[in-house]
PDB file of C-alpha atoms in Angstrom:
ATOM      1  CA  UNK A   1     -96.192-134.091  81.619  1.00  0.00           C
ATOM      2  CA  UNK A   2     -93.704-131.881  83.533  1.00  0.00           C
ATOM      3  CA  UNK A   3     -91.203-134.687  83.121  1.00  0.00           C
ATOM      4  CA  UNK A   4     -91.962-134.902  79.437  1.00  0.00           C
ATOM      5  CA  UNK A   5     -91.149-131.302  78.871  1.00  0.00           C
ATOM      6  CA  UNK A   6     -88.312-130.849  81.329  1.00  0.00           C
ATOM      7  CA  UNK A   7     -86.781-134.267  80.375  1.00  0.00           C
ATOM      8  CA  UNK A   8     -86.295-133.102  76.739  1.00  0.00           C
ATOM      9  CA  UNK A   9     -84.309-129.877  77.490  1.00  0.00           C
ATOM     10  CA  UNK A  10     -80.879-129.436  78.752  1.00  0.00           C
ATOM     11  CA  UNK A  11     -80.348-127.909  82.214  1.00  0.00           C
ATOM     12  CA  UNK A  12     -78.720-124.802  80.543  1.00  0.00           C
ATOM     13  CA  UNK A  13     -82.210-123.927  78.951  1.00  0.00           C
ATOM     14  CA  UNK A  14     -83.846-124.124  82.392  1.00  0.00           C
ATOM     15  CA  UNK A  15     -81.335-121.725  83.813  1.00  0.00           C
ATOM     16  CA  UNK A  16     -81.132-119.356  80.712  1.00  0.00           C
ATOM     17  CA  UNK A  17     -83.367-116.916  78.934  1.00  0.00           C
ATOM     18  CA  UNK A  18     -85.114-119.813  77.197  1.00  0.00           C
ATOM     19  CA  UNK A  19     -86.716-120.372  80.589  1.00  0.00           C
ATOM     20  CA  UNK A  20     -89.794-118.275  79.563  1.00  0.00           C
ATOM     21  CA  UNK A  21     -90.357-120.429  76.431  1.00  0.00           C
ATOM     22  CA  UNK A  22     -90.037-123.483  78.552  1.00  0.00           C
ATOM     23  CA  UNK A  23     -92.594-122.318  81.159  1.00  0.00           C
ATOM     24  CA  UNK A  24     -94.998-121.477  78.276  1.00  0.00           C
ATOM     25  CA  UNK A  25     -94.617-124.949  76.854  1.00  0.00           C
ATOM     26  CA  UNK A  26     -95.159-126.356  80.403  1.00  0.00           C
ATOM     27  CA  UNK A  27     -98.340-124.345  80.868  1.00  0.00           C
ATOM     28  CA  UNK A  28     -99.665-125.554  77.578  1.00  0.00           C
ATOM     29  CA  UNK A  29     -98.802-129.234  78.169  1.00  0.00           C
ATOM     30  CA  UNK A  30    -100.056-129.248  81.804  1.00  0.00           C
ATOM     31  CA  UNK A  31    -103.108-127.174  80.835  1.00  0.00           C
ATOM     32  CA  UNK A  32    -104.068-129.695  78.281  1.00  0.00           C
ATOM     33  CA  UNK A  33    -103.670-132.614  80.695  1.00  0.00           C
ATOM     34  CA  UNK A  34    -105.573-131.087  83.689  1.00  0.00           C
ATOM     35  CA  UNK A  35    -108.036-129.245  81.537  1.00  0.00           C
ATOM     36  CA  UNK A  36    -110.207-132.460  81.403  1.00  0.00           C
ATOM     37  CA  UNK A  37    -110.810-132.083  85.082  1.00  0.00           C
ATOM     38  CA  UNK A  38    -111.985-128.458  84.857  1.00  0.00           C
ATOM     39  CA  UNK A  39    -108.728-127.022  86.128  1.00  0.00           C
ATOM     40  CA  UNK A  40    -107.403-123.912  84.304  1.00  0.00           C
ATOM     41  CA  UNK A  41    -103.674-123.285  84.631  1.00  0.00           C
ATOM     42  CA  UNK A  42    -103.077-119.565  85.000  1.00  0.00           C
ATOM     43  CA  UNK A  43     -99.296-119.555  85.317  1.00  0.00           C
ATOM     44  CA  UNK A  44     -96.425-121.951  85.840  1.00  0.00           C
ATOM     45  CA  UNK A  45     -93.065-120.758  87.327  1.00  0.00           C
ATOM     46  CA  UNK A  46     -89.832-122.567  87.882  1.00  0.00           C
ATOM     47  CA  UNK A  47     -88.900-121.100  91.201  1.00  0.00           C
ATOM     48  CA  UNK A  48     -85.849-123.220  91.875  1.00  0.00           C
ATOM     49  CA  UNK A  49     -83.941-125.734  89.808  1.00  0.00           C
ATOM     50  CA  UNK A  50     -81.864-128.057  91.958  1.00  0.00           C
ATOM     51  CA  UNK A  51     -79.474-130.697  90.721  1.00  0.00           C
ATOM     52  CA  UNK A  52     -79.337-134.167  92.078  1.00  0.00           C
ATOM     53  CA  UNK A  53     -76.759-134.376  94.905  1.00  0.00           C
ATOM     54  CA  UNK A  54     -74.370-136.572  92.867  1.00  0.00           C
ATOM     55  CA  UNK A  55     -74.467-134.137  89.936  1.00  0.00           C
ATOM     56  CA  UNK A  56     -73.967-131.137  92.263  1.00  0.00           C
ATOM     57  CA  UNK A  57     -71.006-132.880  93.864  1.00  0.00           C
ATOM     58  CA  UNK A  58     -69.495-133.761  90.526  1.00  0.00           C
ATOM     59  CA  UNK A  59     -69.878-130.162  89.298  1.00  0.00           C
ATOM     60  CA  UNK A  60     -68.339-128.799  92.456  1.00  0.00           C
ATOM     61  CA  UNK A  61     -65.424-131.283  92.283  1.00  0.00           C
ATOM     62  CA  UNK A  62     -64.872-130.306  88.623  1.00  0.00           C
ATOM     63  CA  UNK A  63     -64.960-126.584  89.510  1.00  0.00           C
ATOM     64  CA  UNK A  64     -62.473-127.230  92.426  1.00  0.00           C
ATOM     65  CA  UNK A  65     -60.173-129.200  90.134  1.00  0.00           C
ATOM     66  CA  UNK A  66     -60.217-126.475  87.469  1.00  0.00           C
ATOM     67  CA  UNK A  67     -59.405-123.801  90.025  1.00  0.00           C
ATOM     68  CA  UNK A  68     -56.591-125.872  91.525  1.00  0.00           C
ATOM     69  CA  UNK A  69     -55.183-126.419  88.054  1.00  0.00           C
ATOM     70  CA  UNK A  70     -55.444-122.662  87.368  1.00  0.00           C
ATOM     71  CA  UNK A  71     -53.737-121.913  90.742  1.00  0.00           C
ATOM     72  CA  UNK A  72     -50.976-124.397  89.912  1.00  0.00           C
ATOM     73  CA  UNK A  73     -50.505-122.802  86.527  1.00  0.00           C
ATOM     74  CA  UNK A  74     -50.345-119.322  88.084  1.00  0.00           C
ATOM     75  CA  UNK A  75     -47.790-120.526  90.645  1.00  0.00           C
ATOM     76  CA  UNK A  76     -45.626-122.181  87.992  1.00  0.00           C
ATOM     77  CA  UNK A  77     -45.696-119.027  85.899  1.00  0.00           C
ATOM     78  CA  UNK A  78     -44.855-116.957  88.950  1.00  0.00           C
ATOM     79  CA  UNK A  79     -41.908-119.266  89.839  1.00  0.00           C
ATOM     80  CA  UNK A  80     -40.686-119.076  86.182  1.00  0.00           C
ATOM     81  CA  UNK A  81     -40.906-115.266  86.219  1.00  0.00           C
ATOM     82  CA  UNK A  82     -39.052-115.198  89.642  1.00  0.00           C
ATOM     83  CA  UNK A  83     -36.292-117.425  88.202  1.00  0.00           C
ATOM     84  CA  UNK A  84     -35.940-115.147  85.247  1.00  0.00           C
ATOM     85  CA  UNK A  85     -35.754-112.012  87.408  1.00  0.00           C
ATOM     86  CA  UNK A  86     -33.216-113.707  89.705  1.00  0.00           C
ATOM     87  CA  UNK A  87     -31.092-114.779  86.814  1.00  0.00           C
ATOM     88  CA  UNK A  88     -31.175-111.298  85.375  1.00  0.00           C
ATOM     89  CA  UNK A  89     -30.289-109.807  88.725  1.00  0.00           C
ATOM     90  CA  UNK A  90     -27.403-112.331  89.217  1.00  0.00           C
ATOM     91  CA  UNK A  91     -26.099-111.434  85.818  1.00  0.00           C
ATOM     92  CA  UNK A  92     -26.212-107.722  86.566  1.00  0.00           C
ATOM     93  CA  UNK A  93     -24.482-108.325  89.903  1.00  0.00           C
ATOM     94  CA  UNK A  94     -21.724-110.279  88.225  1.00  0.00           C
ATOM     95  CA  UNK A  95     -21.215-107.650  85.577  1.00  0.00           C
ATOM     96  CA  UNK A  96     -21.209-104.897  88.182  1.00  0.00           C
ATOM     97  CA  UNK A  97     -18.821-106.692  90.490  1.00  0.00           C
ATOM     98  CA  UNK A  98     -16.513-107.475  87.578  1.00  0.00           C
ATOM     99  CA  UNK A  99     -16.538-103.761  86.493  1.00  0.00           C
ATOM    100  CA  UNK A 100     -15.979-102.567  90.053  1.00  0.00           C
ATOM    101  CA  UNK A 101     -13.019-105.093  90.504  1.00  0.00           C
ATOM    102  CA  UNK A 102     -11.547-103.867  87.243  1.00  0.00           C
ATOM    103  CA  UNK A 103     -11.848-100.220  88.320  1.00  0.00           C
ATOM    104  CA  UNK A 104     -10.359-101.144  91.768  1.00  0.00           C
ATOM    105  CA  UNK A 105      -7.442-102.810  90.107  1.00  0.00           C
ATOM    106  CA  UNK A 106      -6.849 -99.875  87.797  1.00  0.00           C
ATOM    107  CA  UNK A 107      -7.011 -97.511  90.861  1.00  0.00           C
ATOM    108  CA  UNK A 108      -4.682 -99.797  92.871  1.00  0.00           C
ATOM    109  CA  UNK A 109      -2.261 -99.892  89.963  1.00  0.00           C
ATOM    110  CA  UNK A 110      -2.297 -96.158  89.715  1.00  0.00           C
ATOM    111  CA  UNK A 111      -1.854 -95.774  93.389  1.00  0.00           C
ATOM    112  CA  UNK A 112       1.001 -98.321  93.510  1.00  0.00           C
ATOM    113  CA  UNK A 113       2.698 -96.478  90.497  1.00  0.00           C
ATOM    114  CA  UNK A 114       2.354 -93.177  92.380  1.00  0.00           C
ATOM    115  CA  UNK A 115       3.643 -94.725  95.562  1.00  0.00           C
ATOM    116  CA  UNK A 116       6.632 -96.206  93.714  1.00  0.00           C
ATOM    117  CA  UNK A 117       7.340 -92.801  92.033  1.00  0.00           C
ATOM    118  CA  UNK A 118       7.183 -91.085  95.493  1.00  0.00           C
ATOM    119  CA  UNK A 119       9.389 -93.762  96.983  1.00  0.00           C
ATOM    120  CA  UNK A 120      11.826 -93.479  94.109  1.00  0.00           C
ATOM    121  CA  UNK A 121      11.918 -89.734  94.474  1.00  0.00           C
ATOM    122  CA  UNK A 122      12.433 -89.961  98.188  1.00  0.00           C
ATOM    123  CA  UNK A 123      15.206 -92.523  97.829  1.00  0.00           C
ATOM    124  CA  UNK A 124      16.911 -90.341  95.300  1.00  0.00           C
ATOM    125  CA  UNK A 125      16.920 -87.326  97.606  1.00  0.00           C
ATOM    126  CA  UNK A 126      18.070 -89.179 100.743  1.00  0.00           C
ATOM    127  CA  UNK A 127      18.866 -92.912 100.427  1.00  0.00           C
ATOM    128  CA  UNK A 128      19.805 -93.345 104.068  1.00  0.00           C
ATOM    129  CA  UNK A 129      16.495 -91.808 105.274  1.00  0.00           C
ATOM    130  CA  UNK A 130      14.581 -93.942 102.771  1.00  0.00           C
ATOM    131  CA  UNK A 131      16.261 -97.104 104.060  1.00  0.00           C
ATOM    132  CA  UNK A 132      15.528 -96.043 107.664  1.00  0.00           C
ATOM    133  CA  UNK A 133      11.885 -95.303 106.833  1.00  0.00           C
ATOM    134  CA  UNK A 134      11.317 -98.640 105.102  1.00  0.00           C
ATOM    135  CA  UNK A 135      12.918-100.487 108.011  1.00  0.00           C
ATOM    136  CA  UNK A 136      10.602 -98.709 110.454  1.00  0.00           C
ATOM    137  CA  UNK A 137       7.627 -99.818 108.435  1.00  0.00           C
ATOM    138  CA  UNK A 138       8.901-103.355 108.454  1.00  0.00           C
ATOM    139  CA  UNK A 139       9.211-103.126 112.223  1.00  0.00           C
ATOM    140  CA  UNK A 140       5.696-101.845 112.569  1.00  0.00           C
ATOM    141  CA  UNK A 141       4.247-104.626 110.416  1.00  0.00           C
ATOM    142  CA  UNK A 142       6.391-107.354 112.232  1.00  0.00           C
ATOM    143  CA  UNK A 143       5.549-106.214 115.730  1.00  0.00           C
ATOM    144  CA  UNK A 144       1.882-105.358 115.076  1.00  0.00           C
ATOM    145  CA  UNK A 145       0.764-108.648 116.507  1.00  0.00           C
ATOM    146  CA  UNK A 146       1.797-108.869 120.142  1.00  0.00           C
ATOM    147  CA  UNK A 147       2.058-112.649 120.031  1.00  0.00           C
ATOM    148  CA  UNK A 148       4.677-112.581 117.226  1.00  0.00           C
ATOM    149  CA  UNK A 149       7.926-114.422 117.909  1.00  0.00           C
ATOM    150  CA  UNK A 150      10.916-113.656 115.744  1.00  0.00           C
ATOM    151  CA  UNK A 151      13.958-115.778 115.819  1.00  0.00           C
ATOM    152  CA  UNK A 152      16.852-113.662 114.412  1.00  0.00           C
ATOM    153  CA  UNK A 153      20.586-113.624 114.675  1.00  0.00           C
ATOM    154  CA  UNK A 154      21.978-110.670 116.644  1.00  0.00           C
ATOM    155  CA  UNK A 155      23.847-109.533 113.607  1.00  0.00           C
ATOM    156  CA  UNK A 156      20.754-109.660 111.361  1.00  0.00           C
ATOM    157  CA  UNK A 157      20.364-106.692 108.954  1.00  0.00           C
ATOM    158  CA  UNK A 158      16.762-106.477 110.203  1.00  0.00           C
ATOM    159  CA  UNK A 159      18.020-105.348 113.620  1.00  0.00           C
ATOM    160  CA  UNK A 160      20.609-102.808 112.376  1.00  0.00           C
ATOM    161  CA  UNK A 161      18.740 -99.806 113.789  1.00  0.00           C
ATOM    162  CA  UNK A 162      18.561-101.408 117.266  1.00  0.00           C
ATOM    163  CA  UNK A 163      22.315-101.328 117.462  1.00  0.00           C
ATOM    164  CA  UNK A 164      23.203 -98.025 115.742  1.00  0.00           C
ATOM    165  CA  UNK A 165      20.990 -95.069 114.864  1.00  0.00           C
ATOM    166  CA  UNK A 166      22.753 -94.737 111.556  1.00  0.00           C
ATOM    167  CA  UNK A 167      22.069 -98.382 110.826  1.00  0.00           C
ATOM    168  CA  UNK A 168      25.728 -99.434 110.574  1.00  0.00           C
ATOM    169  CA  UNK A 169      26.570-103.005 111.214  1.00  0.00           C
TER     170      UNK A 169
END
């Protein structure tokens, strides 16, 4: 009679609040069966409800699969968000670098213009000194590397200040 009652109800009823109704039905059914023998059923309790091993394993496998799917979904969403953040950061980086390069070019242009203005003013005041100064700068750049080899004619204009302090050929 236990099987008759328990076999007709789903496992969720055994594990839920309907358990009290189930135990009352069991007490009535079993009491009717054993009452013929002079046994009085005082109380019936379901202390533990175990599933068959195969059912338990199947439930645990399903739970594991669900958690693995959920974890994979979370990872995929996290990777998608990471890619969005990286793309946004790369875009900001590109914009910032472009703006910085533009500002640098404007600053270089202004500096070059100022340098040209100063050179022109200096050249206008003393053309000989300006020519001398520019030649000294060229010497400094040319001889900066100690391994530099220059092949020049002795009468080259580049060497004019080596011959004469006034730079005359």
